[in-house]
Amino acid sequence: MKWVNDGCPDGIFDGYSHRISARALADDRYITITGKGPTWTAKITQLGVELLKSIDDSDSNNHTHESEADKFIQKLTAAGGVLEVEGGYSHRAANDALIRDVMKSALRPKGYKLEIASVGSWQSPKYEARWARHFPDDVDERPVPIPDSVGKYHPVAKAFRDGTKGVSKEHVARAAKLLHALATESAARGYEVTLPSSHKRSNSRGTTTLDGDFAITIGTTTVPLEMRELPPNGGAARPYIRKYNSRNQSWTLVNNTDFLSTGRLQLELTQKYSTDGRRERFRDGKRQQLDTALPAILREIEIQHLENAWKREQARLKEEETQRRWEAAIKRARIRIQDHHKAQQLKIQADAWAEAGMLRKYVEALRRG
């Protein structure tokens, strides 16, 4: 965001990965994006300026912001864990800064994060701050040993080595060794490692299999992963090459789109899953190689397993509560039916008693007459 605020100067980023991050900021209305390719440009919005200012203020006076976060946590605790707050577009930057500062506070309960959600309607807006489960606190990174050489590959790594098309030949050995290390460590932790083709899923088009090169299963959570080699400059090779145009019967210069080997590997979690901003792609970079990211990959899968288990448990509890309410409603309805039936019977008996009394009076009158 600071780069956009500085006017998007050249020579700061390589490739186009920064544009993906910029798109996420644009979706949140912190910046605006216009143009494509060489005409691509971005400008910061007023909301982005406010967010940038709050970040700068947090960096320059961290103690003050953490103190404000501590006060808010104490206030939220005193309110029983739910507190009505100001929200909406005009308070978004301030609330985002508060959430970040609360995450840094030592008073934040482990395993929980601050959440500010809309609980009102469009006509009557209302926002509440509450604690939400934060499973990354519960999972630590554990080492993933990478062997210097591999005598016998794990089956999924062997299948990748023998049949992959996503990595150039000179780098297949390294990619297969990383997959072997990840698969072996997963198996050692008691997880199931299989080919994605062995897992089926249903959608509107029918039944398909998972995409990727291998899948790790923890309990009922299955996460497919895909290994690929990153191309240079978005895949466009240089220099230009000559290509014959049969329509014009002439030779023209075009981009050489043949893949150029870079040796930069990327391992991606291909399943569509809301990671709440956590990384889904792990790659070779200037500061970190994919080799050192393997512990983080397994940690992310373990976090997803805990999140899925928690969601299933919440769904089960909600279903049980719905069942209890339904059974209670049925019981009340039966009681009402029984009461109505008793009332009807009582009315019938009362009417019969009254009619019998009238007949007795009538008969007595006839006798006297």
Short mmCIF file of C-alpha atoms in Angstrom, two decimals:
data_model
loop_
_atom_site.label_atom_id
_atom_site.label_comp_id
_atom_site.label_asym_id
_atom_site.label_seq_id
_atom_site.Cartn_x
_atom_site.Cartn_y
_atom_site.Cartn_z
CA MET A 1 0.00 0.00 0.00
CA LYS A 2 2.91 2.33 0.72
CA TRP A 3 4.22 1.55 -2.78
CA VAL A 4 0.87 2.60 -4.28
CA ASN A 5 0.83 5.71 -2.11
CA ASP A 6 4.30 6.59 -3.45
CA GLY A 7 2.98 6.50 -7.02
CA CYS A 8 3.89 2.89 -8.00
CA PRO A 9 7.59 3.56 -8.76
CA ASP A 10 9.38 1.15 -11.12
CA GLY A 11 12.11 -1.26 -10.09
CA ILE A 12 10.56 -2.27 -6.76
CA PHE A 13 8.87 -5.58 -7.67
CA ASP A 14 9.68 -8.35 -10.15
CA GLY A 15 6.98 -10.12 -12.16
CA TYR A 16 3.32 -9.61 -11.43
CA SER A 17 2.80 -11.12 -7.97
CA HIS A 18 2.45 -7.63 -6.44
CA ARG A 19 -0.56 -7.00 -8.68
CA ILE A 20 -2.33 -9.96 -7.09
CA SER A 21 -1.82 -8.40 -3.65
CA ALA A 22 -2.99 -5.08 -5.06
CA ARG A 23 -6.18 -6.72 -6.35
CA ALA A 24 -6.96 -7.92 -2.81
CA LEU A 25 -6.50 -4.36 -1.52
CA ALA A 26 -8.75 -3.09 -4.31
CA ASP A 27 -11.45 -5.60 -3.33
CA ASP A 28 -11.32 -4.10 0.18
CA ARG A 29 -11.55 -0.56 -1.32
CA TYR A 30 -8.15 0.52 -0.03
CA ILE A 31 -6.91 1.23 -3.57
CA THR A 32 -8.32 1.51 -7.10
CA ILE A 33 -6.84 -0.19 -10.18
CA THR A 34 -7.09 0.94 -13.79
CA GLY A 35 -5.63 -0.38 -17.04
CA LYS A 36 -4.01 -3.69 -17.97
CA GLY A 37 -0.53 -4.85 -18.90
CA PRO A 38 1.80 -1.89 -19.47
CA THR A 39 -1.03 0.60 -18.69
CA TRP A 40 -1.72 -0.95 -15.28
CA THR A 41 -1.71 1.56 -12.45
CA ALA A 42 -3.10 1.88 -8.95
CA LYS A 43 -4.13 4.78 -6.71
CA ILE A 44 -4.78 4.85 -3.01
CA THR A 45 -8.28 5.73 -1.72
CA GLN A 46 -9.21 7.81 1.31
CA LEU A 47 -9.90 4.58 3.22
CA GLY A 48 -6.42 3.38 2.28
CA VAL A 49 -4.88 6.65 3.45
CA GLU A 50 -6.62 6.24 6.81
CA LEU A 51 -5.44 2.64 7.12
CA LEU A 52 -1.88 3.60 6.17
CA LYS A 53 -1.92 6.37 8.75
CA SER A 54 -3.17 3.99 11.42
CA ILE A 55 -0.35 1.55 10.56
CA ASP A 56 2.26 4.34 10.70
CA ASP A 57 0.86 5.55 14.01
CA SER A 58 0.98 2.00 15.34
CA ASP A 59 4.63 1.65 14.31
CA SER A 60 5.62 5.02 15.78
CA ASN A 61 3.69 4.69 19.02
CA ASN A 62 3.24 0.95 19.51
CA HIS A 63 3.01 1.19 23.30
CA THR A 64 0.07 3.61 23.14
CA HIS A 65 -1.88 1.44 20.71
CA GLU A 66 -1.20 -1.71 22.67
CA SER A 67 -2.39 0.12 25.80
CA GLU A 68 -5.63 1.07 24.01
CA ALA A 69 -5.97 -2.57 22.91
CA ASP A 70 -5.48 -3.72 26.51
CA LYS A 71 -8.19 -1.32 27.66
CA PHE A 72 -10.56 -2.60 24.99
CA ILE A 73 -9.89 -6.23 25.97
CA GLN A 74 -10.65 -5.40 29.62
CA LYS A 75 -13.83 -3.63 28.56
CA LEU A 76 -14.87 -6.56 26.37
CA THR A 77 -14.21 -9.01 29.21
CA ALA A 78 -16.24 -6.92 31.64
CA ALA A 79 -19.12 -6.95 29.12
CA GLY A 80 -19.16 -10.74 29.10
CA GLY A 81 -17.35 -11.22 25.79
CA VAL A 82 -19.83 -9.29 23.60
CA LEU A 83 -19.70 -5.53 23.21
CA GLU A 84 -21.61 -3.19 20.90
CA VAL A 85 -19.25 -0.95 18.92
CA GLU A 86 -19.28 1.58 16.10
CA GLY A 87 -18.96 -0.04 12.68
CA GLY A 88 -19.61 0.39 9.00
CA TYR A 89 -17.54 1.89 6.21
CA SER A 90 -16.57 5.04 8.12
CA HIS A 91 -15.10 3.03 11.02
CA ARG A 92 -13.55 0.23 9.01
CA ALA A 93 -9.95 1.46 9.09
CA ALA A 94 -10.11 2.13 12.83
CA ASN A 95 -11.65 -1.27 13.54
CA ASP A 96 -9.06 -3.03 11.37
CA ALA A 97 -6.30 -1.27 13.33
CA LEU A 98 -7.95 -2.26 16.62
CA ILE A 99 -8.14 -5.91 15.56
CA ARG A 100 -4.44 -5.88 14.64
CA ASP A 101 -3.45 -4.28 17.93
CA VAL A 102 -5.56 -6.70 19.96
CA MET A 103 -3.75 -9.59 18.23
CA LYS A 104 -0.45 -8.19 19.58
CA SER A 105 -1.73 -7.68 23.12
CA ALA A 106 -0.54 -10.00 25.90
CA LEU A 107 -4.05 -9.88 27.36
CA ARG A 108 -5.62 -11.56 24.34
CA PRO A 109 -6.77 -15.06 25.35
CA LYS A 110 -4.81 -17.75 23.53
CA GLY A 111 -6.76 -19.40 20.77
CA TYR A 112 -9.06 -16.42 20.21
CA LYS A 113 -9.07 -13.30 18.06
CA LEU A 114 -11.20 -10.18 18.03
CA GLU A 115 -14.08 -10.15 15.56
CA ILE A 116 -16.32 -7.19 14.73
CA ALA A 117 -19.46 -8.31 12.93
CA SER A 118 -22.72 -6.78 11.75
CA VAL A 119 -25.67 -8.09 13.73
CA GLY A 120 -28.26 -5.52 12.68
CA SER A 121 -30.15 -4.79 9.49
CA TRP A 122 -29.77 -2.28 6.69
CA GLN A 123 -32.46 -0.09 8.23
CA SER A 124 -31.07 -0.48 11.76
CA PRO A 125 -27.32 -1.16 11.61
CA LYS A 126 -25.66 -2.64 14.67
CA TYR A 127 -22.14 -3.99 15.21
CA GLU A 128 -20.74 -6.19 17.93
CA ALA A 129 -17.21 -7.08 18.99
CA ARG A 130 -16.71 -10.62 20.25
CA TRP A 131 -14.08 -13.33 20.57
CA ALA A 132 -13.77 -15.84 17.73
CA ARG A 133 -11.70 -19.03 17.68
CA HIS A 134 -8.18 -18.61 16.30
CA PHE A 135 -6.64 -22.04 15.70
CA PRO A 136 -3.17 -20.88 14.51
CA ASP A 137 -2.41 -20.26 18.20
CA ASP A 138 -2.93 -23.97 18.87
CA VAL A 139 -0.53 -25.33 16.22
CA ASP A 140 3.24 -24.98 16.23
CA GLU A 141 5.59 -25.62 13.33
CA ARG A 142 7.49 -28.89 13.59
CA PRO A 143 10.58 -29.78 11.54
CA VAL A 144 10.25 -31.64 8.24
CA PRO A 145 13.55 -33.45 7.54
CA ILE A 146 14.75 -33.37 3.91
CA PRO A 147 17.16 -36.20 3.05
CA ASP A 148 20.34 -35.49 1.12
CA SER A 149 19.45 -38.33 -1.23
CA VAL A 150 16.47 -40.61 -1.67
CA GLY A 151 16.88 -44.35 -2.14
CA LYS A 152 13.22 -45.26 -2.41
CA TYR A 153 10.64 -42.58 -3.06
CA HIS A 154 7.26 -42.42 -1.36
CA PRO A 155 4.62 -43.66 -3.86
CA VAL A 156 3.16 -40.18 -4.44
CA ALA A 157 6.63 -38.68 -4.98
CA LYS A 158 7.50 -41.52 -7.38
CA ALA A 159 4.27 -40.92 -9.32
CA PHE A 160 5.13 -37.23 -9.54
CA ARG A 161 8.70 -37.90 -10.66
CA ASP A 162 7.60 -40.34 -13.36
CA GLY A 163 4.65 -38.41 -14.73
CA THR A 164 4.85 -34.71 -13.93
CA LYS A 165 4.47 -32.04 -16.58
CA GLY A 166 4.61 -29.01 -14.31
CA VAL A 167 8.35 -29.01 -13.63
CA SER A 168 11.20 -29.04 -16.18
CA LYS A 169 13.33 -32.19 -16.33
CA GLU A 170 16.41 -30.66 -14.72
CA HIS A 171 14.42 -29.73 -11.58
CA VAL A 172 12.13 -32.78 -11.24
CA ALA A 173 14.58 -34.51 -8.88
CA ARG A 174 14.54 -31.64 -6.38
CA ALA A 175 10.76 -31.28 -6.58
CA ALA A 176 10.27 -35.03 -6.07
CA LYS A 177 12.63 -34.99 -3.07
CA LEU A 178 10.63 -32.20 -1.43
CA LEU A 179 7.38 -34.08 -2.01
CA HIS A 180 9.00 -37.23 -0.62
CA ALA A 181 10.07 -35.36 2.54
CA LEU A 182 6.59 -33.89 3.02
CA ALA A 183 4.85 -37.21 2.39
CA THR A 184 7.20 -39.15 4.68
CA GLU A 185 6.81 -36.69 7.56
CA SER A 186 3.02 -36.66 7.11
CA ALA A 187 2.92 -40.45 7.31
CA ALA A 188 5.16 -40.35 10.40
CA ARG A 189 2.61 -38.06 12.08
CA GLY A 190 -0.16 -40.54 11.32
CA TYR A 191 -1.67 -38.73 8.36
CA GLU A 192 -2.77 -40.41 5.14
CA VAL A 193 -0.91 -39.50 1.95
CA THR A 194 -2.57 -40.45 -1.34
CA LEU A 195 -2.98 -39.37 -4.93
CA PRO A 196 -5.80 -36.82 -5.44
CA SER A 197 -7.37 -39.10 -8.05
CA SER A 198 -8.39 -41.47 -5.24
CA HIS A 199 -10.67 -38.82 -3.70
CA LYS A 200 -14.05 -38.04 -5.25
CA ARG A 201 -16.21 -35.01 -4.75
CA SER A 202 -19.66 -34.09 -6.03
CA ASN A 203 -20.74 -30.84 -7.61
CA SER A 204 -23.45 -29.53 -9.93
CA ARG A 205 -21.73 -31.17 -12.91
CA GLY A 206 -21.45 -34.59 -11.32
CA THR A 207 -18.67 -36.46 -9.55
CA THR A 208 -15.03 -35.47 -10.09
CA THR A 209 -11.69 -36.11 -8.43
CA LEU A 210 -9.44 -33.69 -6.59
CA ASP A 211 -6.80 -31.74 -8.53
CA GLY A 212 -3.11 -31.74 -7.67
CA ASP A 213 -0.09 -34.02 -7.37
CA PHE A 214 -0.82 -35.53 -3.95
CA ALA A 215 -3.22 -35.16 -1.03
CA ILE A 216 -2.77 -35.19 2.75
CA THR A 217 -5.68 -36.39 4.89
CA ILE A 218 -6.03 -35.69 8.61
CA GLY A 219 -9.21 -37.23 9.99
CA THR A 220 -11.97 -36.07 7.66
CA THR A 221 -9.93 -33.17 6.23
CA THR A 222 -8.27 -33.80 2.86
CA VAL A 223 -6.03 -31.10 1.36
CA PRO A 224 -4.68 -31.56 -2.20
CA LEU A 225 -1.35 -29.95 -3.15
CA GLU A 226 0.19 -29.14 -6.51
CA MET A 227 3.88 -28.69 -7.33
CA ARG A 228 4.75 -26.36 -10.20
CA GLU A 229 7.76 -24.50 -11.56
CA LEU A 230 7.31 -20.74 -11.79
CA PRO A 231 7.88 -19.17 -15.22
CA PRO A 232 9.77 -15.90 -15.72
CA ASN A 233 7.83 -12.69 -16.40
CA GLY A 234 4.48 -14.43 -16.38
CA GLY A 235 5.62 -17.03 -18.92
CA ALA A 236 6.64 -14.66 -21.69
CA ALA A 237 10.11 -15.53 -22.97
CA ARG A 238 12.51 -13.10 -24.61
CA PRO A 239 13.62 -12.31 -27.22
CA TYR A 240 10.87 -12.31 -29.82
CA ILE A 241 10.77 -15.08 -32.40
CA ARG A 242 9.65 -15.09 -36.01
CA LYS A 243 6.34 -16.74 -36.84
CA TYR A 244 4.74 -17.29 -40.26
CA ASN A 245 1.27 -15.77 -40.68
CA SER A 246 -0.56 -17.93 -43.21
CA ARG A 247 -3.37 -15.41 -43.65
CA ASN A 248 -1.04 -12.57 -44.71
CA GLN A 249 1.57 -14.97 -46.07
CA SER A 250 4.27 -13.10 -44.21
CA TRP A 251 6.67 -13.48 -41.26
CA THR A 252 6.06 -11.45 -38.10
CA LEU A 253 7.79 -11.06 -34.74
CA VAL A 254 5.82 -12.48 -31.80
CA ASN A 255 6.47 -13.22 -28.14
CA ASN A 256 8.18 -16.53 -27.56
CA THR A 257 5.73 -18.20 -25.16
CA ASP A 258 7.74 -21.40 -24.81
CA PHE A 259 8.31 -22.16 -21.15
CA LEU A 260 11.68 -21.07 -19.84
CA SER A 261 13.04 -23.03 -16.91
CA THR A 262 13.69 -20.97 -13.78
CA GLY A 263 14.13 -23.67 -11.14
CA ARG A 264 11.77 -21.72 -8.84
CA LEU A 265 9.31 -24.19 -7.37
CA GLN A 266 5.87 -23.51 -5.94
CA LEU A 267 3.72 -25.80 -3.79
CA GLU A 268 0.09 -24.71 -3.65
CA LEU A 269 -2.89 -25.90 -1.62
CA THR A 270 -5.37 -26.22 -4.48
CA GLN A 271 -8.58 -26.74 -2.51
CA LYS A 272 -10.80 -23.67 -2.29
CA TYR A 273 -10.69 -22.84 1.40
CA SER A 274 -10.95 -19.64 3.40
CA THR A 275 -7.59 -19.34 5.15
CA ASP A 276 -8.39 -15.94 6.65
CA GLY A 277 -5.38 -14.33 4.98
CA ARG A 278 -2.93 -17.15 5.67
CA ARG A 279 -0.64 -18.35 2.88
CA GLU A 280 -1.93 -20.86 0.34
CA ARG A 281 1.09 -20.75 -1.98
CA PHE A 282 4.63 -21.51 -0.85
CA ARG A 283 7.46 -20.84 -3.30
CA ASP A 284 11.14 -20.24 -3.82
CA GLY A 285 11.93 -16.59 -3.29
CA LYS A 286 14.74 -14.18 -2.58
CA ARG A 287 14.40 -14.53 1.19
CA GLN A 288 13.16 -18.10 1.57
CA GLN A 289 13.42 -21.36 -0.34
CA LEU A 290 10.57 -23.84 -0.59
CA ASP A 291 12.68 -26.32 1.41
CA THR A 292 12.31 -24.19 4.56
CA ALA A 293 8.56 -23.73 4.02
CA LEU A 294 7.62 -27.42 4.40
CA PRO A 295 6.95 -27.10 8.18
CA ALA A 296 4.62 -24.16 7.48
CA ILE A 297 2.77 -26.19 4.85
CA LEU A 298 2.04 -29.04 7.26
CA ARG A 299 1.09 -26.52 9.95
CA GLU A 300 -1.46 -24.92 7.61
CA ILE A 301 -3.02 -28.32 6.88
CA GLU A 302 -3.19 -29.09 10.61
CA ILE A 303 -4.87 -25.72 11.22
CA GLN A 304 -7.45 -26.47 8.54
CA HIS A 305 -8.12 -29.84 10.20
CA LEU A 306 -8.81 -28.15 13.56
CA GLU A 307 -11.03 -25.54 11.90
CA ASN A 308 -13.03 -28.20 10.06
CA ALA A 309 -13.43 -30.30 13.20
CA TRP A 310 -14.62 -27.23 15.13
CA LYS A 311 -17.10 -26.29 12.38
CA ARG A 312 -18.49 -29.84 12.33
CA GLU A 313 -18.85 -29.79 16.12
CA GLN A 314 -20.64 -26.42 15.98
CA ALA A 315 -22.93 -27.75 13.25
CA ARG A 316 -23.68 -30.83 15.39
CA LEU A 317 -24.47 -28.71 18.43
CA LYS A 318 -26.69 -26.45 16.33
CA GLU A 319 -28.50 -29.47 14.91
CA GLU A 320 -29.01 -30.90 18.39
CA GLU A 321 -30.34 -27.55 19.62
CA THR A 322 -32.71 -27.42 16.64
CA GLN A 323 -33.84 -30.96 17.42
CA ARG A 324 -34.45 -30.07 21.08
CA ARG A 325 -36.45 -27.02 20.09
CA TRP A 326 -38.49 -29.07 17.62
CA GLU A 327 -39.19 -31.75 20.22
CA ALA A 328 -40.17 -29.09 22.77
CA ALA A 329 -42.49 -27.47 20.22
CA ILE A 330 -44.08 -30.86 19.46
CA LYS A 331 -44.55 -31.49 23.18
CA ARG A 332 -46.20 -28.09 23.66
CA ALA A 333 -48.42 -28.73 20.63
CA ARG A 334 -49.48 -32.11 22.01
CA ILE A 335 -50.30 -30.52 25.37
CA ARG A 336 -52.37 -27.86 23.62
CA ILE A 337 -54.19 -30.55 21.61
CA GLN A 338 -54.87 -32.54 24.76
CA ASP A 339 -56.08 -29.43 26.59
CA HIS A 340 -58.28 -28.53 23.62
CA HIS A 341 -59.67 -32.07 23.54
CA LYS A 342 -60.37 -32.00 27.28
CA ALA A 343 -62.05 -28.64 26.91
CA GLN A 344 -64.20 -29.96 24.08
CA GLN A 345 -65.17 -33.02 26.13
CA LEU A 346 -65.94 -30.83 29.12
CA LYS A 347 -68.14 -28.62 26.96
CA ILE A 348 -69.97 -31.65 25.57
CA GLN A 349 -70.52 -33.02 29.07
CA ALA A 350 -71.66 -29.62 30.32
CA ASP A 351 -74.09 -29.27 27.42
CA ALA A 352 -75.41 -32.81 28.07
CA TRP A 353 -75.79 -32.05 31.78
CA ALA A 354 -77.63 -28.85 31.04
CA GLU A 355 -79.89 -30.60 28.53
CA ALA A 356 -80.59 -33.40 31.01
CA GLY A 357 -81.52 -30.85 33.65
CA MET A 358 -83.92 -29.14 31.27
CA LEU A 359 -85.57 -32.48 30.44
CA ARG A 360 -85.97 -33.33 34.14
CA LYS A 361 -87.60 -29.96 34.75
CA TYR A 362 -89.86 -30.50 31.75
CA VAL A 363 -90.93 -33.98 32.91
CA GLU A 364 -91.56 -32.65 36.45
CA ALA A 365 -93.69 -29.89 35.06
CA LEU A 366 -95.75 -32.38 33.08
CA ARG A 367 -96.37 -34.46 36.21
CA ARG A 368 -97.52 -31.41 38.15
CA GLY A 369 -99.75 -30.36 35.33
#
